């Protein structure tokens, strides 16, 4: 029984199928029908959304090479609707790193456009980048700090986007997002140091008052 077949079964049949209950853990499902494999095989958007409607737990299942479905979706040209579903139900997967240290941001910038080209989708490069931009914002709004993570090879998202020959518009958007996170982190660090200094000063003042 494939994931597609299961998703298309009637609700009454699902309730009577003991080994495919809606609340079954992903480990109870045959490895050759995991959601990651279904995405890689090019299942339609409607099929993927139907599967996740009835088996939402699969979106939080880490598959081969430590990848969640959102990693695979970002690497294999899945729709922004499906990726939004992934990160809405499991927001922590946006910052999750696979065995190579890559987040869904890396997957998107490294492989999304190439997957669309390989699949012979009838989109031009501009259409692909518009779709990637929507996905990028979906990921960024859920976990902005994840965009600055480097993989195990020390490669960041901007470098992968450059290697993928993305447009300068897309590259500049990435750079702007990365800069915002670094700026935010710098402000947090400065505020933390300020609070520590104030705390130390207050302790010193209290000690001096006690001495008098």
mmCIF file of N, CA and C in Angstrom, residues 76-176:
data_model
loop_
_atom_site.group_PDB
_atom_site.id
_atom_site.type_symbol
_atom_site.label_atom_id
_atom_site.label_comp_id
_atom_site.label_asym_id
_atom_site.label_seq_id
_atom_site.Cartn_x
_atom_site.Cartn_y
_atom_site.Cartn_z
ATOM 1 N N UNK A 76 13.556 19.321 -4.185
ATOM 2 C CA UNK A 76 12.968 18.663 -5.353
ATOM 3 C C UNK A 76 11.772 19.413 -5.954
ATOM 4 N N UNK A 77 11.730 20.714 -5.785
ATOM 5 C CA UNK A 77 10.749 21.519 -6.516
ATOM 6 C C UNK A 77 9.319 21.418 -6.050
ATOM 7 N N UNK A 78 9.076 21.129 -4.768
ATOM 8 C CA UNK A 78 7.699 21.068 -4.266
ATOM 9 C C UNK A 78 7.109 22.474 -4.202
ATOM 10 N N UNK A 79 5.798 22.546 -4.074
ATOM 11 C CA UNK A 79 5.116 23.836 -4.094
ATOM 12 C C UNK A 79 5.286 24.588 -2.775
ATOM 13 N N UNK A 80 5.066 25.886 -2.832
ATOM 14 C CA UNK A 80 5.123 26.699 -1.617
ATOM 15 C C UNK A 80 4.003 26.309 -0.652
ATOM 16 N N UNK A 81 2.861 25.869 -1.174
ATOM 17 C CA UNK A 81 1.750 25.450 -0.312
ATOM 18 C C UNK A 81 2.138 24.241 0.532
ATOM 19 N N UNK A 82 2.790 23.282 -0.101
ATOM 20 C CA UNK A 82 3.196 22.083 0.632
ATOM 21 C C UNK A 82 4.274 22.420 1.653
ATOM 22 N N UNK A 83 5.233 23.237 1.269
ATOM 23 C CA UNK A 83 6.310 23.606 2.194
ATOM 24 C C UNK A 83 5.752 24.410 3.364
ATOM 25 N N UNK A 84 4.781 25.264 3.083
ATOM 26 C CA UNK A 84 4.128 26.002 4.163
ATOM 27 C C UNK A 84 3.461 25.036 5.148
ATOM 28 N N UNK A 85 2.852 24.000 4.622
ATOM 29 C CA UNK A 85 2.213 22.989 5.471
ATOM 30 C C UNK A 85 3.255 22.311 6.357
ATOM 31 N N UNK A 86 4.391 21.980 5.767
ATOM 32 C CA UNK A 86 5.476 21.321 6.516
ATOM 33 C C UNK A 86 5.915 22.162 7.707
ATOM 34 N N UNK A 87 6.214 23.419 7.451
ATOM 35 C CA UNK A 87 6.793 24.252 8.508
ATOM 36 C C UNK A 87 5.747 24.800 9.467
ATOM 37 N N UNK A 88 4.490 24.829 9.053
ATOM 38 C CA UNK A 88 3.430 25.256 9.965
ATOM 39 C C UNK A 88 3.191 24.201 11.037
ATOM 40 N N UNK A 89 3.211 22.941 10.630
ATOM 41 C CA UNK A 89 2.991 21.858 11.577
ATOM 42 C C UNK A 89 4.243 21.529 12.381
ATOM 43 N N UNK A 90 5.411 21.681 11.762
ATOM 44 C CA UNK A 90 6.678 21.354 12.428
ATOM 45 C C UNK A 90 7.686 22.479 12.189
ATOM 46 N N UNK A 91 7.496 23.628 12.851
ATOM 47 C CA UNK A 91 8.362 24.787 12.620
ATOM 48 C C UNK A 91 9.837 24.551 12.934
ATOM 49 N N UNK A 92 10.122 23.646 13.857
ATOM 50 C CA UNK A 92 11.522 23.395 14.215
ATOM 51 C C UNK A 92 12.312 22.750 13.079
ATOM 52 N N UNK A 93 11.600 22.152 12.123
ATOM 53 C CA UNK A 93 12.311 21.507 11.014
ATOM 54 C C UNK A 93 12.962 22.520 10.076
ATOM 55 N N UNK A 94 12.557 23.785 10.155
ATOM 56 C CA UNK A 94 13.159 24.810 9.300
ATOM 57 C C UNK A 94 14.648 24.963 9.617
ATOM 58 N N UNK A 95 14.988 24.844 10.896
ATOM 59 C CA UNK A 95 16.385 25.004 11.320
ATOM 60 C C UNK A 95 17.099 23.666 11.477
ATOM 61 N N UNK A 96 16.398 22.572 11.200
ATOM 62 C CA UNK A 96 17.000 21.248 11.368
ATOM 63 C C UNK A 96 18.093 21.017 10.332
ATOM 64 N N UNK A 97 19.206 20.461 10.775
ATOM 65 C CA UNK A 97 20.314 20.162 9.879
ATOM 66 C C UNK A 97 20.352 18.665 9.580
ATOM 67 N N UNK A 98 20.578 18.324 8.321
ATOM 68 C CA UNK A 98 20.679 16.920 7.949
ATOM 69 C C UNK A 98 22.089 16.414 8.241
ATOM 70 N N UNK A 99 22.420 15.223 7.784
ATOM 71 C CA UNK A 99 23.726 14.629 8.084
ATOM 72 C C UNK A 99 24.895 15.438 7.513
ATOM 73 N N UNK A 100 24.610 16.269 6.515
ATOM 74 C CA UNK A 100 25.644 17.127 5.935
ATOM 75 C C UNK A 100 25.626 18.527 6.538
ATOM 76 N N UNK A 101 24.785 18.719 7.554
ATOM 77 C CA UNK A 101 24.698 20.018 8.204
ATOM 78 C C UNK A 101 23.847 21.026 7.456
ATOM 79 N N UNK A 102 23.075 20.557 6.489
ATOM 80 C CA UNK A 102 22.280 21.473 5.666
ATOM 81 C C UNK A 102 20.859 21.625 6.201
ATOM 82 N N UNK A 103 20.386 22.847 6.168
ATOM 83 C CA UNK A 103 19.003 23.153 6.543
ATOM 84 C C UNK A 103 18.154 23.194 5.270
ATOM 85 N N UNK A 104 16.839 23.324 5.398
ATOM 86 C CA UNK A 104 16.007 23.520 4.200
ATOM 87 C C UNK A 104 16.415 24.749 3.383
ATOM 88 N N UNK A 105 16.993 25.765 4.033
ATOM 89 C CA UNK A 105 17.501 26.926 3.289
ATOM 90 C C UNK A 105 18.580 26.482 2.298
ATOM 91 N N UNK A 106 19.503 25.641 2.772
ATOM 92 C CA UNK A 106 20.558 25.125 1.888
ATOM 93 C C UNK A 106 19.947 24.331 0.730
ATOM 94 N N UNK A 107 18.991 23.467 1.068
ATOM 95 C CA UNK A 107 18.362 22.625 0.040
ATOM 96 C C UNK A 107 17.713 23.477 -1.037
ATOM 97 N N UNK A 108 17.025 24.527 -0.602
ATOM 98 C CA UNK A 108 16.341 25.415 -1.537
ATOM 99 C C UNK A 108 17.334 26.086 -2.480
ATOM 100 N N UNK A 109 18.363 26.678 -1.923
ATOM 101 C CA UNK A 109 19.309 27.452 -2.727
ATOM 102 C C UNK A 109 20.203 26.564 -3.589
ATOM 103 N N UNK A 110 20.467 25.367 -3.128
ATOM 104 C CA UNK A 110 21.370 24.468 -3.840
ATOM 105 C C UNK A 110 20.695 23.727 -4.983
ATOM 106 N N UNK A 111 19.468 23.264 -4.765
ATOM 107 C CA UNK A 111 18.898 22.271 -5.679
ATOM 108 C C UNK A 111 17.540 22.578 -6.283
ATOM 109 N N UNK A 112 16.794 23.535 -5.730
ATOM 110 C CA UNK A 112 15.405 23.723 -6.171
ATOM 111 C C UNK A 112 15.311 24.029 -7.660
ATOM 112 N N UNK A 113 16.068 25.015 -8.106
ATOM 113 C CA UNK A 113 15.979 25.432 -9.516
ATOM 114 C C UNK A 113 16.404 24.302 -10.453
ATOM 115 N N UNK A 114 17.467 23.595 -10.081
ATOM 116 C CA UNK A 114 17.944 22.491 -10.917
ATOM 117 C C UNK A 114 16.907 21.380 -11.003
ATOM 118 N N UNK A 115 16.223 21.104 -9.880
ATOM 119 C CA UNK A 115 15.189 20.068 -9.883
ATOM 120 C C UNK A 115 14.045 20.443 -10.815
ATOM 121 N N UNK A 116 13.677 21.716 -10.809
ATOM 122 C CA UNK A 116 12.617 22.183 -11.713
ATOM 123 C C UNK A 116 13.054 22.035 -13.167
ATOM 124 N N UNK A 117 14.307 22.356 -13.456
ATOM 125 C CA UNK A 117 14.827 22.209 -14.821
ATOM 126 C C UNK A 117 14.857 20.744 -15.236
ATOM 127 N N UNK A 118 15.324 19.884 -14.317
ATOM 128 C CA UNK A 118 15.431 18.454 -14.619
ATOM 129 C C UNK A 118 14.064 17.817 -14.842
ATOM 130 N N UNK A 119 13.064 18.343 -14.150
ATOM 131 C CA UNK A 119 11.716 17.796 -14.274
ATOM 132 C C UNK A 119 10.997 18.331 -15.511
ATOM 133 N N UNK A 120 11.688 19.152 -16.284
ATOM 134 C CA UNK A 120 11.122 19.733 -17.514
ATOM 135 C C UNK A 120 9.823 20.481 -17.250
ATOM 136 N N UNK A 121 9.783 21.200 -16.126
ATOM 137 C CA UNK A 121 8.600 22.005 -15.827
ATOM 138 C C UNK A 121 8.521 23.161 -16.820
ATOM 139 N N UNK A 122 7.325 23.516 -17.185
ATOM 140 C CA UNK A 122 7.128 24.535 -18.217
ATOM 141 C C UNK A 122 7.182 25.937 -17.631
ATOM 142 N N UNK A 123 8.208 26.212 -16.819
ATOM 143 C CA UNK A 123 8.404 27.532 -16.250
ATOM 144 C C UNK A 123 9.724 28.089 -16.754
ATOM 145 N N UNK A 124 9.769 29.394 -16.925
ATOM 146 C CA UNK A 124 11.054 30.001 -17.226
ATOM 147 C C UNK A 124 11.783 30.268 -15.909
ATOM 148 N N UNK A 125 13.008 30.711 -16.010
ATOM 149 C CA UNK A 125 13.827 30.910 -14.813
ATOM 150 C C UNK A 125 13.210 31.941 -13.876
ATOM 151 N N UNK A 126 12.589 32.970 -14.427
ATOM 152 C CA UNK A 126 11.963 33.985 -13.589
ATOM 153 C C UNK A 126 10.822 33.410 -12.763
ATOM 154 N N UNK A 127 10.042 32.528 -13.379
ATOM 155 C CA UNK A 127 8.927 31.906 -12.659
ATOM 156 C C UNK A 127 9.444 31.022 -11.531
ATOM 157 N N UNK A 128 10.528 30.305 -11.802
ATOM 158 C CA UNK A 128 11.128 29.443 -10.772
ATOM 159 C C UNK A 128 11.631 30.287 -9.611
ATOM 160 N N UNK A 129 12.285 31.402 -9.922
ATOM 161 C CA UNK A 129 12.810 32.258 -8.861
ATOM 162 C C UNK A 129 11.695 32.915 -8.057
ATOM 163 N N UNK A 130 10.592 33.260 -8.706
ATOM 164 C CA UNK A 130 9.455 33.815 -7.961
ATOM 165 C C UNK A 130 8.925 32.782 -6.974
ATOM 166 N N UNK A 131 8.862 31.543 -7.437
ATOM 167 C CA UNK A 131 8.395 30.464 -6.551
ATOM 168 C C UNK A 131 9.396 30.242 -5.408
ATOM 169 N N UNK A 132 10.676 30.281 -5.736
ATOM 170 C CA UNK A 132 11.701 30.123 -4.698
ATOM 171 C C UNK A 132 11.663 31.266 -3.695
ATOM 172 N N UNK A 133 11.378 32.453 -4.173
ATOM 173 C CA UNK A 133 11.299 33.615 -3.282
ATOM 174 C C UNK A 133 10.158 33.467 -2.290
ATOM 175 N N UNK A 134 9.013 32.974 -2.759
ATOM 176 C CA UNK A 134 7.890 32.729 -1.836
ATOM 177 C C UNK A 134 8.291 31.722 -0.771
ATOM 178 N N UNK A 135 8.966 30.669 -1.187
ATOM 179 C CA UNK A 135 9.394 29.631 -0.241
ATOM 180 C C UNK A 135 10.428 30.182 0.736
ATOM 181 N N UNK A 136 11.343 30.980 0.211
ATOM 182 C CA UNK A 136 12.374 31.573 1.061
ATOM 183 C C UNK A 136 11.749 32.390 2.186
ATOM 184 N N UNK A 137 10.729 33.189 1.844
ATOM 185 C CA UNK A 137 10.068 33.988 2.868
ATOM 186 C C UNK A 137 9.316 33.110 3.868
ATOM 187 N N UNK A 138 8.730 32.026 3.405
ATOM 188 C CA UNK A 138 8.035 31.089 4.308
ATOM 189 C C UNK A 138 9.019 30.542 5.339
ATOM 190 N N UNK A 139 10.191 30.120 4.879
ATOM 191 C CA UNK A 139 11.206 29.581 5.785
ATOM 192 C C UNK A 139 11.725 30.665 6.726
ATOM 193 N N UNK A 140 11.999 31.835 6.163
ATOM 194 C CA UNK A 140 12.617 32.919 6.930
ATOM 195 C C UNK A 140 11.703 33.405 8.050
ATOM 196 N N UNK A 141 10.416 33.483 7.764
ATOM 197 C CA UNK A 141 9.482 33.962 8.788
ATOM 198 C C UNK A 141 9.355 32.975 9.945
ATOM 199 N N UNK A 142 9.589 31.704 9.680
ATOM 200 C CA UNK A 142 9.503 30.690 10.733
ATOM 201 C C UNK A 142 10.789 30.594 11.545
ATOM 202 N N UNK A 143 11.938 30.746 10.887
ATOM 203 C CA UNK A 143 13.217 30.579 11.585
ATOM 204 C C UNK A 143 14.287 31.442 10.934
ATOM 205 N N UNK A 144 14.227 32.762 11.138
ATOM 206 C CA UNK A 144 15.182 33.649 10.472
ATOM 207 C C UNK A 144 16.644 33.343 10.784
ATOM 208 N N UNK A 145 16.925 32.961 12.019
ATOM 209 C CA UNK A 145 18.320 32.724 12.400
ATOM 210 C C UNK A 145 18.942 31.534 11.679
ATOM 211 N N UNK A 146 18.100 30.637 11.150
ATOM 212 C CA UNK A 146 18.622 29.452 10.465
ATOM 213 C C UNK A 146 19.291 29.788 9.139
ATOM 214 N N UNK A 147 19.024 30.979 8.620
ATOM 215 C CA UNK A 147 19.561 31.326 7.300
ATOM 216 C C UNK A 147 21.074 31.562 7.348
ATOM 217 N N UNK A 148 21.638 31.788 8.534
ATOM 218 C CA UNK A 148 23.078 32.050 8.616
ATOM 219 C C UNK A 148 23.892 30.786 8.915
ATOM 220 N N UNK A 149 23.222 29.663 9.077
ATOM 221 C CA UNK A 149 23.918 28.419 9.397
ATOM 222 C C UNK A 149 24.758 27.955 8.203
ATOM 223 N N UNK A 150 25.971 27.527 8.488
ATOM 224 C CA UNK A 150 26.824 26.919 7.462
ATOM 225 C C UNK A 150 26.744 25.400 7.592
ATOM 226 N N UNK A 151 26.885 24.707 6.471
ATOM 227 C CA UNK A 151 26.861 23.245 6.533
ATOM 228 C C UNK A 151 28.216 22.712 6.988
ATOM 229 N N UNK A 152 28.369 21.397 6.990
ATOM 230 C CA UNK A 152 29.603 20.785 7.487
ATOM 231 C C UNK A 152 30.820 21.113 6.638
ATOM 232 N N UNK A 153 30.566 21.605 5.433
ATOM 233 C CA UNK A 153 31.662 21.986 4.540
ATOM 234 C C UNK A 153 31.958 23.480 4.626
ATOM 235 N N UNK A 154 31.270 24.171 5.548
ATOM 236 C CA UNK A 154 31.486 25.594 5.722
ATOM 237 C C UNK A 154 30.827 26.447 4.657
ATOM 238 N N UNK A 155 29.820 25.893 3.966
ATOM 239 C CA UNK A 155 29.150 26.603 2.877
ATOM 240 C C UNK A 155 27.821 27.161 3.391
ATOM 241 N N UNK A 156 27.561 28.440 3.072
ATOM 242 C CA UNK A 156 26.303 29.044 3.490
ATOM 243 C C UNK A 156 25.330 29.134 2.314
ATOM 244 N N UNK A 157 24.151 29.661 2.580
ATOM 245 C CA UNK A 157 23.092 29.679 1.562
ATOM 246 C C UNK A 157 23.442 30.581 0.379
ATOM 247 N N UNK A 158 24.126 31.677 0.652
ATOM 248 C CA UNK A 158 24.490 32.592 -0.433
ATOM 249 C C UNK A 158 25.445 31.918 -1.406
ATOM 250 N N UNK A 159 26.404 31.186 -0.876
ATOM 251 C CA UNK A 159 27.351 30.472 -1.741
ATOM 252 C C UNK A 159 26.639 29.438 -2.608
ATOM 253 N N UNK A 160 25.677 28.723 -2.021
ATOM 254 C CA UNK A 160 24.935 27.737 -2.811
ATOM 255 C C UNK A 160 24.106 28.411 -3.894
ATOM 256 N N UNK A 161 23.531 29.548 -3.577
ATOM 257 C CA UNK A 161 22.734 30.274 -4.570
ATOM 258 C C UNK A 161 23.614 30.775 -5.709
ATOM 259 N N UNK A 162 24.818 31.206 -5.381
ATOM 260 C CA UNK A 162 25.762 31.639 -6.419
ATOM 261 C C UNK A 162 26.152 30.471 -7.313
ATOM 262 N N UNK A 163 26.412 29.309 -6.701
ATOM 263 C CA UNK A 163 26.763 28.114 -7.462
ATOM 264 C C UNK A 163 25.627 27.684 -8.380
ATOM 265 N N UNK A 164 24.387 27.916 -7.921
ATOM 266 C CA UNK A 164 23.210 27.543 -8.713
ATOM 267 C C UNK A 164 22.874 28.581 -9.771
ATOM 268 N N UNK A 165 23.699 29.626 -9.863
ATOM 269 C CA UNK A 165 23.523 30.668 -10.880
ATOM 270 C C UNK A 165 22.187 31.387 -10.739
ATOM 271 N N UNK A 166 21.817 31.673 -9.496
ATOM 272 C CA UNK A 166 20.599 32.436 -9.260
ATOM 273 C C UNK A 166 20.831 33.899 -9.630
ATOM 274 N N UNK A 167 19.744 34.630 -9.844
ATOM 275 C CA UNK A 167 19.850 36.027 -10.253
ATOM 276 C C UNK A 167 20.387 36.888 -9.114
ATOM 277 N N UNK A 168 20.901 38.061 -9.465
ATOM 278 C CA UNK A 168 21.403 38.969 -8.449
ATOM 279 C C UNK A 168 20.277 39.483 -7.557
ATOM 280 N N UNK A 169 19.073 39.538 -8.081
ATOM 281 C CA UNK A 169 17.930 39.946 -7.255
ATOM 282 C C UNK A 169 17.728 38.958 -6.115
ATOM 283 N N UNK A 170 17.779 37.677 -6.440
ATOM 284 C CA UNK A 170 17.618 36.636 -5.427
ATOM 285 C C UNK A 170 18.809 36.645 -4.469
ATOM 286 N N UNK A 171 20.010 36.794 -4.996
ATOM 287 C CA UNK A 171 21.211 36.824 -4.162
ATOM 288 C C UNK A 171 21.153 37.989 -3.176
ATOM 289 N N UNK A 172 20.758 39.168 -3.672
ATOM 290 C CA UNK A 172 20.683 40.335 -2.791
ATOM 291 C C UNK A 172 19.646 40.148 -1.687
ATOM 292 N N UNK A 173 18.528 39.481 -2.018
ATOM 293 C CA UNK A 173 17.522 39.199 -1.001
ATOM 294 C C UNK A 173 18.116 38.307 0.089
ATOM 295 N N UNK A 174 18.833 37.285 -0.318
ATOM 296 C CA UNK A 174 19.492 36.407 0.653
ATOM 297 C C UNK A 174 20.473 37.185 1.522
ATOM 298 N N UNK A 175 21.288 37.991 0.873
ATOM 299 C CA UNK A 175 22.283 38.767 1.611
ATOM 300 C C UNK A 175 21.628 39.715 2.602
ATOM 301 N N UNK A 176 20.505 40.308 2.204
ATOM 302 C CA UNK A 176 19.785 41.215 3.089
ATOM 303 C C UNK A 176 19.233 40.462 4.294
#
